[in-house]
Each structure stands twice: as C-alpha cells, then as structure tokens.
Amino acid sequence: MSIIVSAIIILFVFALLFLTFFFISQQIILLKQKHLFFLKSLGVNNFELSILNTFALLTPILIGFTLSIFGALIIQNTIINISFSYLNFYHCF
C-alpha cells in the first residue's frame, strides 16, 4: 500500500515540475518574442533559435535546482544534529 502511495506522490511531483517548467517556458518565450523575431529577421535558423531559447530556459532552472538540493541537505543535517543532541534518541550510525 505504501508503495502505491509513494508512486502517486512521485507522479504528482513530476507533473507539478512539468507544469511549472511549461508555464515558465511559455512566459519566457512571450518575453523574448521580440528578440526572437529580430534574430529570425537577421537570418538565424530555427534550430539555433531553439537551442538558444532552451539554454535560456534550462540554465536558471538547473542552477536553482542544484542550489536547492545543497540547501536542503544543509538544513536536513542541521535538524538532525539538533534533534540528536537535544532529544534522547538511540541511533546506531
């Protein structure tokens, strides 16, 4: 039963990440539409515009994701140290 619940939660998290990425990319494309039209008029092909736009979308998301993982690990370690030093838990590791 717990495996099914975990799988459903993981699916919802992935769906939320996908929807967030979709709406962020849609808004960035709308903001960059003038620049994309200008680059298209200069003769830049669609493949290069796609790659440029993809990197513009993925770079801040990947940086934020990486920093958030390290921040979460630091906070987790702090909470574990506080709970083990102030509360009377037995842990073998």
mmCIF file with all atom_site columns, C-alpha atoms in Angstrom:
data_model
loop_
_atom_site.group_PDB
_atom_site.id
_atom_site.type_symbol
_atom_site.label_atom_id
_atom_site.label_alt_id
_atom_site.label_comp_id
_atom_site.label_asym_id
_atom_site.label_entity_id
_atom_site.label_seq_id
_atom_site.pdbx_PDB_ins_code
_atom_site.Cartn_x
_atom_site.Cartn_y
_atom_site.Cartn_z
_atom_site.occupancy
_atom_site.B_iso_or_equiv
_atom_site.pdbx_formal_charge
_atom_site.auth_seq_id
_atom_site.auth_comp_id
_atom_site.auth_asym_id
_atom_site.auth_atom_id
_atom_site.pdbx_PDB_model_num
ATOM 1  C CA . MET A 1 1  ? 0.000  0.000  0.000   1.00 0.00 ? 1  MET A CA 1
ATOM 2  C CA . SER A 1 2  ? 2.776  2.423  0.872   1.00 0.00 ? 2  SER A CA 1
ATOM 3  C CA . ILE A 1 3  ? 4.493  1.744  -2.452  1.00 0.00 ? 3  ILE A CA 1
ATOM 4  C CA . ILE A 1 4  ? 1.357  2.807  -4.317  1.00 0.00 ? 4  ILE A CA 1
ATOM 5  C CA . VAL A 1 5  ? 1.073  5.987  -2.259  1.00 0.00 ? 5  VAL A CA 1
ATOM 6  C CA . SER A 1 6  ? 4.747  6.761  -2.851  1.00 0.00 ? 6  SER A CA 1
ATOM 7  C CA . ALA A 1 7  ? 4.332  6.205  -6.587  1.00 0.00 ? 7  ALA A CA 1
ATOM 8  C CA . ILE A 1 8  ? 1.308  8.509  -6.697  1.00 0.00 ? 8  ILE A CA 1
ATOM 9  C CA . ILE A 1 9  ? 3.199  11.214 -4.804  1.00 0.00 ? 9  ILE A CA 1
ATOM 10 C CA . ILE A 1 10 ? 6.179  10.897 -7.143  1.00 0.00 ? 10 ILE A CA 1
ATOM 11 C CA . LEU A 1 11 ? 3.876  11.173 -10.172 1.00 0.00 ? 11 LEU A CA 1
ATOM 12 C CA . PHE A 1 12 ? 2.250  14.303 -8.753  1.00 0.00 ? 12 PHE A CA 1
ATOM 13 C CA . VAL A 1 13 ? 5.666  15.847 -8.079  1.00 0.00 ? 13 VAL A CA 1
ATOM 14 C CA . PHE A 1 14 ? 6.787  15.146 -11.644 1.00 0.00 ? 14 PHE A CA 1
ATOM 15 C CA . ALA A 1 15 ? 3.525  16.533 -13.015 1.00 0.00 ? 15 ALA A CA 1
ATOM 16 C CA . LEU A 1 16 ? 3.971  19.670 -10.918 1.00 0.00 ? 16 LEU A CA 1
ATOM 17 C CA . LEU A 1 17 ? 7.555  20.080 -12.132 1.00 0.00 ? 17 LEU A CA 1
ATOM 18 C CA . PHE A 1 18 ? 6.462  19.609 -15.747 1.00 0.00 ? 18 PHE A CA 1
ATOM 19 C CA . LEU A 1 19 ? 3.623  22.120 -15.449 1.00 0.00 ? 19 LEU A CA 1
ATOM 20 C CA . THR A 1 20 ? 5.890  24.634 -13.725 1.00 0.00 ? 20 THR A CA 1
ATOM 21 C CA . PHE A 1 21 ? 8.526  24.265 -16.434 1.00 0.00 ? 21 PHE A CA 1
ATOM 22 C CA . PHE A 1 22 ? 5.848  24.569 -19.137 1.00 0.00 ? 22 PHE A CA 1
ATOM 23 C CA . PHE A 1 23 ? 4.386  27.807 -17.777 1.00 0.00 ? 23 PHE A CA 1
ATOM 24 C CA . ILE A 1 24 ? 7.804  29.321 -17.070 1.00 0.00 ? 24 ILE A CA 1
ATOM 25 C CA . SER A 1 25 ? 8.962  28.493 -20.603 1.00 0.00 ? 25 SER A CA 1
ATOM 26 C CA . GLN A 1 26 ? 5.757  29.916 -22.069 1.00 0.00 ? 26 GLN A CA 1
ATOM 27 C CA . GLN A 1 27 ? 6.241  33.216 -20.228 1.00 0.00 ? 27 GLN A CA 1
ATOM 28 C CA . ILE A 1 28 ? 9.927  33.433 -21.160 1.00 0.00 ? 28 ILE A CA 1
ATOM 29 C CA . ILE A 1 29 ? 9.095  32.848 -24.825 1.00 0.00 ? 29 ILE A CA 1
ATOM 30 C CA . LEU A 1 30 ? 6.479  35.601 -24.685 1.00 0.00 ? 30 LEU A CA 1
ATOM 31 C CA . LEU A 1 31 ? 9.021  37.960 -23.099 1.00 0.00 ? 31 LEU A CA 1
ATOM 32 C CA . LYS A 1 32 ? 11.711 37.087 -25.652 1.00 0.00 ? 32 LYS A CA 1
ATOM 33 C CA . GLN A 1 33 ? 9.390  37.115 -28.633 1.00 0.00 ? 33 GLN A CA 1
ATOM 34 C CA . LYS A 1 34 ? 10.658 40.487 -29.879 1.00 0.00 ? 34 LYS A CA 1
ATOM 35 C CA . HIS A 1 35 ? 14.280 39.323 -29.695 1.00 0.00 ? 35 HIS A CA 1
ATOM 36 C CA . LEU A 1 36 ? 13.444 36.036 -31.391 1.00 0.00 ? 36 LEU A CA 1
ATOM 37 C CA . PHE A 1 37 ? 11.686 37.830 -34.263 1.00 0.00 ? 37 PHE A CA 1
ATOM 38 C CA . PHE A 1 38 ? 14.672 40.170 -34.622 1.00 0.00 ? 38 PHE A CA 1
ATOM 39 C CA . LEU A 1 39 ? 17.140 37.255 -34.711 1.00 0.00 ? 39 LEU A CA 1
ATOM 40 C CA . LYS A 1 40 ? 14.895 35.436 -37.201 1.00 0.00 ? 40 LYS A CA 1
ATOM 41 C CA . SER A 1 41 ? 14.910 38.504 -39.467 1.00 0.00 ? 41 SER A CA 1
ATOM 42 C CA . LEU A 1 42 ? 18.720 38.515 -39.315 1.00 0.00 ? 42 LEU A CA 1
ATOM 43 C CA . GLY A 1 43 ? 18.720 35.018 -40.808 1.00 0.00 ? 43 GLY A CA 1
ATOM 44 C CA . VAL A 1 44 ? 19.249 32.823 -37.765 1.00 0.00 ? 44 VAL A CA 1
ATOM 45 C CA . ASN A 1 45 ? 17.687 29.433 -38.437 1.00 0.00 ? 45 ASN A CA 1
ATOM 46 C CA . ASN A 1 46 ? 15.054 27.781 -36.263 1.00 0.00 ? 46 ASN A CA 1
ATOM 47 C CA . PHE A 1 47 ? 17.424 25.180 -34.811 1.00 0.00 ? 47 PHE A CA 1
ATOM 48 C CA . GLU A 1 48 ? 19.781 27.819 -33.430 1.00 0.00 ? 48 GLU A CA 1
ATOM 49 C CA . LEU A 1 49 ? 16.861 29.811 -32.037 1.00 0.00 ? 49 LEU A CA 1
ATOM 50 C CA . SER A 1 50 ? 15.522 26.672 -30.357 1.00 0.00 ? 50 SER A CA 1
ATOM 51 C CA . ILE A 1 51 ? 18.880 25.851 -28.801 1.00 0.00 ? 51 ILE A CA 1
ATOM 52 C CA . LEU A 1 52 ? 19.324 29.441 -27.626 1.00 0.00 ? 52 LEU A CA 1
ATOM 53 C CA . ASN A 1 53 ? 15.861 29.506 -26.081 1.00 0.00 ? 53 ASN A CA 1
ATOM 54 C CA . THR A 1 54 ? 16.303 26.070 -24.465 1.00 0.00 ? 54 THR A CA 1
ATOM 55 C CA . PHE A 1 55 ? 19.569 27.085 -22.811 1.00 0.00 ? 55 PHE A CA 1
ATOM 56 C CA . ALA A 1 56 ? 17.979 30.325 -21.655 1.00 0.00 ? 56 ALA A CA 1
ATOM 57 C CA . LEU A 1 57 ? 15.242 28.272 -20.005 1.00 0.00 ? 57 LEU A CA 1
ATOM 58 C CA . LEU A 1 58 ? 17.272 25.413 -18.570 1.00 0.00 ? 58 LEU A CA 1
ATOM 59 C CA . THR A 1 59 ? 20.260 27.294 -17.173 1.00 0.00 ? 59 THR A CA 1
ATOM 60 C CA . PRO A 1 60 ? 18.446 29.173 -14.350 1.00 0.00 ? 60 PRO A CA 1
ATOM 61 C CA . ILE A 1 61 ? 16.302 26.130 -13.544 1.00 0.00 ? 61 ILE A CA 1
ATOM 62 C CA . LEU A 1 62 ? 19.321 23.823 -13.260 1.00 0.00 ? 62 LEU A CA 1
ATOM 63 C CA . ILE A 1 63 ? 21.248 26.335 -11.145 1.00 0.00 ? 63 ILE A CA 1
ATOM 64 C CA . GLY A 1 64 ? 18.276 26.787 -8.831  1.00 0.00 ? 64 GLY A CA 1
ATOM 65 C CA . PHE A 1 65 ? 17.705 23.037 -8.596  1.00 0.00 ? 65 PHE A CA 1
ATOM 66 C CA . THR A 1 66 ? 21.349 22.379 -7.729  1.00 0.00 ? 66 THR A CA 1
ATOM 67 C CA . LEU A 1 67 ? 21.486 25.111 -5.108  1.00 0.00 ? 67 LEU A CA 1
ATOM 68 C CA . SER A 1 68 ? 18.195 23.985 -3.583  1.00 0.00 ? 68 SER A CA 1
ATOM 69 C CA . ILE A 1 69 ? 19.470 20.411 -3.197  1.00 0.00 ? 69 ILE A CA 1
ATOM 70 C CA . PHE A 1 70 ? 22.566 21.597 -1.327  1.00 0.00 ? 70 PHE A CA 1
ATOM 71 C CA . GLY A 1 71 ? 20.481 23.979 0.772   1.00 0.00 ? 71 GLY A CA 1
ATOM 72 C CA . ALA A 1 72 ? 18.059 21.174 1.665   1.00 0.00 ? 72 ALA A CA 1
ATOM 73 C CA . LEU A 1 73 ? 20.942 18.902 2.660   1.00 0.00 ? 73 LEU A CA 1
ATOM 74 C CA . ILE A 1 74 ? 22.399 21.589 4.914   1.00 0.00 ? 74 ILE A CA 1
ATOM 75 C CA . ILE A 1 75 ? 19.033 22.186 6.586   1.00 0.00 ? 75 ILE A CA 1
ATOM 76 C CA . GLN A 1 76 ? 18.461 18.435 6.972   1.00 0.00 ? 76 GLN A CA 1
ATOM 77 C CA . ASN A 1 77 ? 21.867 17.982 8.592   1.00 0.00 ? 77 ASN A CA 1
ATOM 78 C CA . THR A 1 78 ? 21.196 20.886 10.962  1.00 0.00 ? 78 THR A CA 1
ATOM 79 C CA . ILE A 1 79 ? 17.819 19.477 12.009  1.00 0.00 ? 79 ILE A CA 1
ATOM 80 C CA . ILE A 1 80 ? 19.318 16.011 12.547  1.00 0.00 ? 80 ILE A CA 1
ATOM 81 C CA . ASN A 1 81 ? 22.147 17.418 14.674  1.00 0.00 ? 81 ASN A CA 1
ATOM 82 C CA . ILE A 1 82 ? 19.729 19.458 16.779  1.00 0.00 ? 82 ILE A CA 1
ATOM 83 C CA . SER A 1 83 ? 17.347 16.551 17.320  1.00 0.00 ? 83 SER A CA 1
ATOM 84 C CA . PHE A 1 84 ? 20.149 14.108 18.203  1.00 0.00 ? 84 PHE A CA 1
ATOM 85 C CA . SER A 1 85 ? 21.869 16.483 20.598  1.00 0.00 ? 85 SER A CA 1
ATOM 86 C CA . TYR A 1 86 ? 18.781 17.722 22.469  1.00 0.00 ? 86 TYR A CA 1
ATOM 87 C CA . LEU A 1 87 ? 16.471 14.707 22.333  1.00 0.00 ? 87 LEU A CA 1
ATOM 88 C CA . ASN A 1 88 ? 17.178 11.273 23.689  1.00 0.00 ? 88 ASN A CA 1
ATOM 89 C CA . PHE A 1 89 ? 17.269 9.155  20.523  1.00 0.00 ? 89 PHE A CA 1
ATOM 90 C CA . TYR A 1 90 ? 19.196 5.970  20.020  1.00 0.00 ? 90 TYR A CA 1
ATOM 91 C CA . HIS A 1 91 ? 20.862 5.808  16.634  1.00 0.00 ? 91 HIS A CA 1
ATOM 92 C CA . CYS A 1 92 ? 23.441 3.296  15.557  1.00 0.00 ? 92 CYS A CA 1
ATOM 93 C CA . PHE A 1 93 ? 25.003 5.281  12.728  1.00 0.00 ? 93 PHE A CA 1
#
